[in-house]
Amino acid sequence: MAGGHLLLTADAVGGVWQYSTDLAAALQPFGWEVTLATMGPPLSEVQRSEAAAIPNLQVVETGLELDWLATDAASVLAAETRLAELAADLRVDLVQLHTPALVSAGRYACPVVAVLHSCVATWWSAVKEGPMPADFAWRSGLVQHGLKRAMLAVAPSAAFAQMAHLHYGVVPLAVHNGRFLLVRPRAMEDSVFTAGRLWDEGKNLGVLDEVADRLALPFNAAGPVSGPGGASIRFRALQPLGTLDTGALADQLASKPLFVSAALYEPFGLAVLEAAIAGCALILSDIPTFRELWDGAAIFVDPNDAHGFVSAINETIENVAARQEAGRRAQKRARRYTPAAMAATMARHYAALQRRAAA
């Protein structure tokens, strides 16, 4: 067991936080001590408690501006400089960044892993048409530079890695995300559930609101309804629950609601995995990422076919045995995507990078 000291960066606002804390905890058996440098707003008390429960993890709340909220490239480069200084001060063996944009200037003195969790260029191609706006173009440029400078680039699915290749000319290594979620199951209830950044056009919540309007079942949606830059969404029929912490999310999933996603863009989809861990039947948009991860364990519908989603939901609800079997298939598939498997793969690559750096 080699291991070492890893500086891991995270955006504390979204799913990257869960990815980072799950990875850090799962790296302990491989001998890694982790310093988690968070960017953006301060952590919540729940997040601080989650981090404190991980023995091999120390958190540094940097307060640095998030790359996706920065107003110009100089702000992102300034954040990179500060993170490189932190890595040097801590004398870490390896740095793993939550976006390649933070290695675009190549300022680190040790090996760097850049994880492409998502990016504006691939989002734009999946959700919009025409050329990217200037505000997206410079961000995409930083990501491209970072992918080429990092010693290792990683993406959470092979489908997303191929999307990145089309835009950046680099094929990141696909390492599937893992998730641990403790769910205490209750009796199954007839309801529908979705979760994510509800304001994000890539999540396609307008279609699900139309679906909810045609159902006789409650359809709940967890996640924020407003985002940066004034992005927001209002619903006619979907019941917004707000942002749920891990415990509240597990409670929602305990009764095994049907989990539905009509996403147009999804590099991985932690919310789908969380639902599958709980044994929920999955009804998902037919996009390459979901096919890669859940083919044979989910029902697939064209993402813009509201009628198709309504039919799939009603048919699944009406056949209890089939719904239970679908939940079991999803739960079985979810066992592939564990923090332990993710950490084992990453630890192998860390060791290879350490050997390269020492050669």
Tab-separated table of C-alpha atoms in Angstrom:
chain	number	residue	atom	x	y	z
A	1	MET	CA	0.000	0.000	0.000
A	2	ALA	CA	1.679	3.195	-1.206
A	3	GLY	CA	-0.713	6.089	-0.723
A	4	GLY	CA	0.327	9.579	0.224
A	5	HIS	CA	-1.181	13.019	0.694
A	6	LEU	CA	-3.805	14.151	-1.820
A	7	LEU	CA	-5.083	17.691	-2.291
A	8	LEU	CA	-8.623	17.332	-3.615
A	9	THR	CA	-10.693	20.331	-4.695
A	10	ALA	CA	-14.468	20.492	-4.613
A	11	ASP	CA	-17.390	22.683	-5.464
A	12	ALA	CA	-19.478	22.508	-2.305
A	13	VAL	CA	-22.662	23.585	-4.104
A	14	GLY	CA	-23.569	20.433	-6.040
A	15	GLY	CA	-22.915	16.739	-6.532
A	16	VAL	CA	-19.142	17.233	-6.613
A	17	TRP	CA	-19.272	17.540	-2.820
A	18	GLN	CA	-20.754	14.054	-2.475
A	19	TYR	CA	-18.294	12.661	-5.007
A	20	SER	CA	-15.365	14.176	-3.129
A	21	THR	CA	-16.334	13.064	0.365
A	22	ASP	CA	-17.222	9.542	-0.799
A	23	LEU	CA	-13.902	9.294	-2.653
A	24	ALA	CA	-11.896	10.609	0.295
A	25	ALA	CA	-13.433	8.108	2.708
A	26	ALA	CA	-12.938	5.213	0.298
A	27	LEU	CA	-9.267	6.116	-0.261
A	28	GLN	CA	-8.372	5.483	3.390
A	29	PRO	CA	-7.680	1.730	2.919
A	30	PHE	CA	-5.217	2.663	0.173
A	31	GLY	CA	-3.143	4.816	2.511
A	32	TRP	CA	-4.257	8.238	1.307
A	33	GLU	CA	-4.637	11.248	3.555
A	34	VAL	CA	-6.856	13.831	1.889
A	35	THR	CA	-7.012	17.594	2.232
A	36	LEU	CA	-10.263	18.776	0.687
A	37	ALA	CA	-10.058	22.376	-0.529
A	38	THR	CA	-13.573	23.668	-1.043
A	39	MET	CA	-14.394	26.632	-3.246
A	40	GLY	CA	-17.390	28.921	-3.269
A	41	PRO	CA	-19.676	29.647	-0.309
A	42	PRO	CA	-18.998	28.305	3.195
A	43	LEU	CA	-19.990	24.727	3.954
A	44	SER	CA	-23.240	24.064	5.746
A	45	GLU	CA	-23.153	22.588	9.227
A	46	VAL	CA	-24.396	19.302	7.760
A	47	GLN	CA	-21.495	19.270	5.299
A	48	ARG	CA	-19.003	20.040	8.047
A	49	SER	CA	-20.409	17.145	10.085
A	50	GLU	CA	-20.156	14.810	7.092
A	51	ALA	CA	-16.524	15.770	6.579
A	52	ALA	CA	-15.649	15.483	10.273
A	53	ALA	CA	-16.827	11.865	10.258
A	54	ILE	CA	-14.138	10.884	7.714
A	55	PRO	CA	-10.927	10.037	9.640
A	56	ASN	CA	-8.442	10.614	6.803
A	57	LEU	CA	-9.973	13.934	5.681
A	58	GLN	CA	-9.110	17.520	6.553
A	59	VAL	CA	-11.108	20.387	5.048
A	60	VAL	CA	-9.793	23.786	4.017
A	61	GLU	CA	-12.537	26.247	3.103
A	62	THR	CA	-10.653	28.471	0.678
A	63	GLY	CA	-13.467	30.879	-0.185
A	64	LEU	CA	-12.030	30.993	-3.709
A	65	GLU	CA	-14.419	31.903	-6.495
A	66	LEU	CA	-16.002	28.954	-8.263
A	67	ASP	CA	-14.810	28.612	-11.828
A	68	TRP	CA	-18.354	28.465	-13.204
A	69	LEU	CA	-19.310	31.679	-11.392
A	70	ALA	CA	-16.136	33.600	-12.262
A	71	THR	CA	-16.611	36.660	-14.457
A	72	ASP	CA	-13.326	36.321	-16.335
A	73	ALA	CA	-10.405	33.978	-16.968
A	74	ALA	CA	-8.120	35.976	-14.677
A	75	SER	CA	-10.247	35.009	-11.660
A	76	VAL	CA	-9.909	31.311	-12.478
A	77	LEU	CA	-6.160	31.630	-13.005
A	78	ALA	CA	-5.876	33.433	-9.660
A	79	ALA	CA	-7.680	30.525	-7.987
A	80	GLU	CA	-5.263	28.106	-9.664
A	81	THR	CA	-2.308	30.073	-8.306
A	82	ARG	CA	-3.696	29.942	-4.764
A	83	LEU	CA	-4.385	26.202	-4.994
A	84	ALA	CA	-0.862	25.579	-6.294
A	85	GLU	CA	0.499	27.538	-3.325
A	86	LEU	CA	-1.659	25.464	-0.969
A	87	ALA	CA	-0.375	22.245	-2.555
A	88	ALA	CA	3.206	23.437	-2.066
A	89	ASP	CA	2.592	24.540	1.530
A	90	LEU	CA	1.069	21.151	2.385
A	91	ARG	CA	3.772	19.296	0.426
A	92	VAL	CA	1.161	17.011	-1.082
A	93	ASP	CA	2.084	14.115	-3.348
A	94	LEU	CA	-0.774	14.611	-5.785
A	95	VAL	CA	-3.477	17.119	-6.687
A	96	GLN	CA	-6.928	16.181	-8.000
A	97	LEU	CA	-8.977	19.079	-9.362
A	98	HIS	CA	-12.727	19.072	-9.853
A	99	THR	CA	-12.339	20.936	-13.152
A	100	PRO	CA	-9.521	21.006	-15.720
A	101	ALA	CA	-9.883	24.809	-15.811
A	102	LEU	CA	-7.898	24.936	-12.558
A	103	VAL	CA	-4.772	23.476	-14.188
A	104	SER	CA	-4.938	25.485	-17.416
A	105	ALA	CA	-1.755	27.428	-16.551
A	106	GLY	CA	0.173	24.406	-15.263
A	107	ARG	CA	1.298	25.959	-11.975
A	108	TYR	CA	1.541	22.817	-9.827
A	109	ALA	CA	4.837	21.235	-8.793
A	110	CYS	CA	3.394	17.723	-8.389
A	111	PRO	CA	1.290	15.397	-10.584
A	112	VAL	CA	-2.226	16.645	-11.321
A	113	VAL	CA	-5.415	14.701	-12.034
A	114	ALA	CA	-8.193	16.759	-13.627
A	115	VAL	CA	-11.725	15.384	-13.390
A	116	LEU	CA	-14.206	16.677	-15.935
A	117	HIS	CA	-17.489	16.346	-14.035
A	118	SER	CA	-19.262	18.536	-16.622
A	119	CYS	CA	-18.483	21.531	-18.818
A	120	VAL	CA	-20.236	24.338	-20.644
A	121	ALA	CA	-19.213	23.188	-24.140
A	122	THR	CA	-20.709	19.713	-23.845
A	123	TRP	CA	-23.755	21.126	-22.032
A	124	TRP	CA	-24.318	23.619	-24.846
A	125	SER	CA	-24.096	20.969	-27.558
A	126	ALA	CA	-26.626	18.760	-25.749
A	127	VAL	CA	-29.114	21.464	-24.771
A	128	LYS	CA	-28.783	24.402	-27.173
A	129	GLU	CA	-28.147	25.124	-30.843
A	130	GLY	CA	-25.754	27.416	-32.672
A	131	PRO	CA	-22.391	28.796	-31.520
A	132	MET	CA	-21.590	29.155	-27.822
A	133	PRO	CA	-21.801	32.660	-26.342
A	134	ALA	CA	-18.541	34.429	-25.528
A	135	ASP	CA	-19.020	33.785	-21.804
A	136	PHE	CA	-18.971	30.053	-22.508
A	137	ALA	CA	-16.144	30.192	-25.047
A	138	TRP	CA	-13.433	31.431	-22.674
A	139	ARG	CA	-14.475	28.884	-20.042
A	140	SER	CA	-14.289	26.132	-22.636
A	141	GLY	CA	-10.834	27.365	-23.606
A	142	LEU	CA	-9.577	27.020	-20.033
A	143	VAL	CA	-10.967	23.489	-19.835
A	144	GLN	CA	-9.211	22.554	-23.075
A	145	HIS	CA	-5.872	23.892	-21.831
A	146	GLY	CA	-6.332	22.054	-18.536
A	147	LEU	CA	-7.161	18.724	-20.161
A	148	LYS	CA	-3.924	18.933	-22.115
A	149	ARG	CA	-1.779	20.013	-19.141
A	150	ALA	CA	-3.037	17.486	-16.577
A	151	MET	CA	-1.023	14.278	-16.233
A	152	LEU	CA	-4.337	12.414	-16.149
A	153	ALA	CA	-7.804	13.531	-17.264
A	154	VAL	CA	-10.823	11.632	-15.938
A	155	ALA	CA	-14.533	11.634	-16.818
A	156	PRO	CA	-17.373	9.863	-14.959
A	157	SER	CA	-18.588	7.854	-17.959
A	158	ALA	CA	-17.279	6.686	-21.317
A	159	ALA	CA	-20.178	8.404	-23.084
A	160	PHE	CA	-19.233	11.731	-21.551
A	161	ALA	CA	-15.550	11.124	-22.298
A	162	GLN	CA	-16.478	10.795	-25.974
A	163	MET	CA	-18.443	14.044	-25.821
A	164	ALA	CA	-15.355	15.717	-24.370
A	165	HIS	CA	-13.204	14.263	-27.139
A	166	LEU	CA	-15.424	15.847	-29.791
A	167	HIS	CA	-14.929	19.281	-28.239
A	168	TYR	CA	-11.402	19.170	-26.871
A	169	GLY	CA	-9.484	16.530	-28.817
A	170	VAL	CA	-8.641	14.710	-25.573
A	171	VAL	CA	-10.237	11.449	-24.437
A	172	PRO	CA	-10.435	11.420	-20.626
A	173	LEU	CA	-10.191	8.095	-18.839
A	174	ALA	CA	-13.664	6.885	-17.825
A	175	VAL	CA	-13.942	6.096	-14.108
A	176	HIS	CA	-17.517	5.586	-12.988
A	177	ASN	CA	-18.611	7.513	-9.928
A	178	GLY	CA	-19.568	5.661	-6.777
A	179	ARG	CA	-22.012	6.561	-4.051
A	180	PHE	CA	-22.824	5.351	-0.560
A	181	LEU	CA	-26.308	6.103	0.747
A	182	LEU	CA	-27.852	4.508	3.812
A	183	VAL	CA	-31.574	4.019	3.177
A	184	ARG	CA	-33.921	2.371	5.680
A	185	PRO	CA	-36.687	1.004	3.437
A	186	ARG	CA	-40.365	1.520	4.173
A	187	ALA	CA	-43.471	0.144	2.501
A	188	MET	CA	-43.559	1.030	-1.191
A	189	GLU	CA	-45.765	4.012	-2.054
A	190	ASP	CA	-47.299	5.091	-5.348
A	191	SER	CA	-45.446	8.294	-6.084
A	192	VAL	CA	-42.894	9.700	-8.519
A	193	PHE	CA	-39.635	11.467	-7.687
A	194	THR	CA	-36.841	13.345	-9.411
A	195	ALA	CA	-33.841	15.267	-8.123
A	196	GLY	CA	-31.113	17.576	-9.365
A	197	ARG	CA	-30.498	21.223	-10.232
A	198	LEU	CA	-34.098	21.871	-11.214
A	199	TRP	CA	-33.269	25.261	-12.763
A	200	ASP	CA	-30.783	23.719	-15.200
A	201	GLU	CA	-32.233	23.470	-18.718
A	202	GLY	CA	-30.173	20.330	-19.207
A	203	LYS	CA	-32.340	18.564	-16.623
A	204	ASN	CA	-35.380	19.183	-18.851
A	205	LEU	CA	-37.805	19.796	-15.978
A	206	GLY	CA	-40.292	21.472	-18.303
A	207	VAL	CA	-41.098	18.059	-19.759
A	208	LEU	CA	-41.448	16.513	-16.304
A	209	ASP	CA	-43.782	19.327	-15.231
A	210	GLU	CA	-45.953	18.471	-18.223
A	211	VAL	CA	-45.789	14.809	-17.198
A	212	ALA	CA	-46.803	15.644	-13.628
A	213	ASP	CA	-49.794	17.579	-14.944
A	214	ARG	CA	-51.075	14.408	-16.633
A	215	LEU	CA	-50.621	12.070	-13.671
A	216	ALA	CA	-52.976	11.178	-10.856
A	217	LEU	CA	-49.917	10.508	-8.677
A	218	PRO	CA	-47.867	12.925	-6.593
A	219	PHE	CA	-44.651	13.885	-8.421
A	220	ASN	CA	-42.018	15.399	-6.119
A	221	ALA	CA	-38.842	17.176	-7.217
A	222	ALA	CA	-35.854	17.764	-4.936
A	223	GLY	CA	-33.254	20.420	-5.653
A	224	PRO	CA	-32.856	24.157	-6.126
A	225	VAL	CA	-35.291	25.998	-8.427
A	226	SER	CA	-32.977	28.975	-8.948
A	227	GLY	CA	-29.339	29.147	-9.939
A	228	PRO	CA	-26.595	31.612	-10.828
A	229	GLY	CA	-27.184	34.403	-13.286
A	230	GLY	CA	-30.900	34.565	-12.569
A	231	ALA	CA	-31.755	31.108	-13.938
A	232	SER	CA	-34.966	29.810	-12.358
A	233	ILE	CA	-37.988	27.651	-13.010
A	234	ARG	CA	-41.588	27.545	-11.796
A	235	PHE	CA	-43.868	24.531	-11.929
A	236	ARG	CA	-47.542	24.007	-12.613
A	237	ALA	CA	-47.783	20.457	-11.297
A	238	LEU	CA	-44.429	19.242	-9.971
A	239	GLN	CA	-44.128	19.567	-6.197
A	240	PRO	CA	-40.752	21.177	-5.349
A	241	LEU	CA	-39.204	19.981	-2.089
A	242	GLY	CA	-36.212	22.311	-2.037
A	243	THR	CA	-32.653	21.149	-1.538
A	244	LEU	CA	-32.465	18.022	0.621
A	245	ASP	CA	-29.512	16.950	2.732
A	246	THR	CA	-28.365	13.330	2.613
A	247	GLY	CA	-30.675	12.176	5.393
A	248	ALA	CA	-33.754	13.872	3.952
A	249	LEU	CA	-33.002	12.456	0.514
A	250	ALA	CA	-32.664	8.950	1.930
A	251	ASP	CA	-36.017	9.423	3.655
A	252	GLN	CA	-37.662	10.405	0.355
A	253	LEU	CA	-36.243	7.327	-1.352
A	254	ALA	CA	-37.125	4.928	1.461
A	255	SER	CA	-40.628	4.288	0.078
A	256	LYS	CA	-39.202	3.440	-3.359
A	257	PRO	CA	-40.975	6.049	-5.514
A	258	LEU	CA	-40.552	5.738	-9.252
A	259	PHE	CA	-37.460	7.733	-10.119
A	260	VAL	CA	-37.739	9.662	-13.364
A	261	SER	CA	-35.178	11.740	-15.259
A	262	ALA	CA	-35.791	13.422	-18.613
A	263	ALA	CA	-32.283	14.903	-18.717
A	264	LEU	CA	-30.891	16.070	-22.033
A	265	TYR	CA	-27.398	16.296	-20.541
A	266	GLU	CA	-25.979	14.132	-17.794
A	267	PRO	CA	-22.278	13.250	-17.507
A	268	PHE	CA	-23.110	10.617	-14.860
A	269	GLY	CA	-26.194	11.229	-12.727
A	270	LEU	CA	-25.607	10.712	-9.001
A	271	ALA	CA	-29.315	11.185	-8.273
A	272	VAL	CA	-30.140	8.183	-10.459
A	273	LEU	CA	-27.565	6.094	-8.612
A	274	GLU	CA	-28.959	7.162	-5.248
A	275	ALA	CA	-32.447	6.112	-6.335
A	276	ALA	CA	-31.132	2.788	-7.617
A	277	ILE	CA	-29.330	2.121	-4.324
A	278	ALA	CA	-32.707	2.540	-2.609
A	279	GLY	CA	-34.334	0.029	-4.973
A	280	CYS	CA	-36.440	2.496	-6.950
A	281	ALA	CA	-37.604	1.537	-10.428
A	282	LEU	CA	-35.930	3.851	-12.952
A	283	ILE	CA	-37.527	5.608	-15.924
A	284	LEU	CA	-34.821	7.560	-17.728
A	285	SER	CA	-34.256	9.635	-20.828
A	286	ASP	CA	-32.687	7.675	-23.650
A	287	ILE	CA	-29.308	9.419	-23.756
A	288	PRO	CA	-25.881	7.757	-24.177
A	289	THR	CA	-24.761	8.166	-20.562
A	290	PHE	CA	-27.855	6.525	-19.131
A	291	ARG	CA	-27.663	3.722	-21.695
A	292	GLU	CA	-24.059	3.045	-20.713
A	293	LEU	CA	-24.812	2.909	-17.004
A	294	TRP	CA	-28.348	1.541	-16.783
A	295	ASP	CA	-29.131	-0.455	-19.947
A	296	GLY	CA	-31.078	-3.525	-18.829
A	297	ALA	CA	-31.866	-1.949	-15.454
A	298	ALA	CA	-34.154	0.944	-16.464
A	299	ILE	CA	-36.989	1.899	-18.792
A	300	PHE	CA	-35.890	4.402	-21.448
A	301	VAL	CA	-37.982	7.152	-23.031
A	302	ASP	CA	-37.144	9.884	-25.541
A	303	PRO	CA	-36.290	12.902	-23.337
A	304	ASN	CA	-38.858	15.167	-25.013
A	305	ASP	CA	-41.694	12.624	-25.142
A	306	ALA	CA	-43.964	13.638	-22.270
A	307	HIS	CA	-46.623	11.139	-23.382
A	308	GLY	CA	-44.014	8.370	-23.360
A	309	PHE	CA	-43.043	9.188	-19.777
A	310	VAL	CA	-46.692	9.264	-18.674
A	311	SER	CA	-47.323	5.865	-20.259
A	312	ALA	CA	-44.187	4.331	-18.756
A	313	ILE	CA	-45.034	5.671	-15.296
A	314	ASN	CA	-48.640	4.488	-15.367
A	315	GLU	CA	-47.747	1.050	-16.723
A	316	THR	CA	-45.083	0.574	-14.057
A	317	ILE	CA	-47.341	1.706	-11.222
A	318	GLU	CA	-50.135	-0.618	-12.347
A	319	ASN	CA	-47.912	-3.722	-12.355
A	320	VAL	CA	-46.607	-4.083	-8.813
A	321	ALA	CA	-44.581	-7.228	-9.500
A	322	ALA	CA	-42.875	-5.657	-12.519
A	323	ARG	CA	-42.161	-2.501	-10.520
A	324	GLN	CA	-40.568	-4.500	-7.724
A	325	GLU	CA	-38.466	-6.460	-10.210
A	326	ALA	CA	-37.372	-3.218	-11.903
A	327	GLY	CA	-36.296	-1.887	-8.518
A	328	ARG	CA	-34.293	-5.037	-7.818
A	329	ARG	CA	-32.551	-4.786	-11.198
A	330	ALA	CA	-31.652	-1.160	-10.531
A	331	GLN	CA	-30.372	-2.005	-7.066
A	332	LYS	CA	-28.251	-4.853	-8.421
A	333	ARG	CA	-26.755	-2.593	-11.096
A	334	ALA	CA	-26.003	0.074	-8.478
A	335	ARG	CA	-23.625	-2.362	-6.776
A	336	ARG	CA	-21.216	-1.788	-9.666
A	337	TYR	CA	-20.945	1.893	-8.816
A	338	THR	CA	-19.524	1.993	-5.311
A	339	PRO	CA	-17.059	4.357	-3.655
A	340	ALA	CA	-14.787	1.360	-3.038
A	341	ALA	CA	-14.628	0.500	-6.742
A	342	MET	CA	-14.106	4.146	-7.686
A	343	ALA	CA	-11.350	4.592	-5.097
A	344	ALA	CA	-9.576	1.369	-6.080
A	345	THR	CA	-9.395	2.531	-9.689
A	346	MET	CA	-8.255	6.023	-8.771
A	347	ALA	CA	-5.643	4.688	-6.320
A	348	ARG	CA	-4.119	2.567	-9.085
A	349	HIS	CA	-3.831	5.621	-11.309
A	350	TYR	CA	-2.426	7.744	-8.485
A	351	ALA	CA	0.298	5.134	-7.941
A	352	ALA	CA	1.119	5.107	-11.653
A	353	LEU	CA	1.430	8.901	-11.656
A	354	GLN	CA	3.700	8.774	-8.618
A	355	ARG	CA	5.946	6.282	-10.393
A	356	ARG	CA	6.057	8.493	-13.491
A	357	ALA	CA	6.936	11.536	-11.420
A	358	ALA	CA	9.717	9.651	-9.629
A	359	ALA	CA	11.248	8.221	-12.811
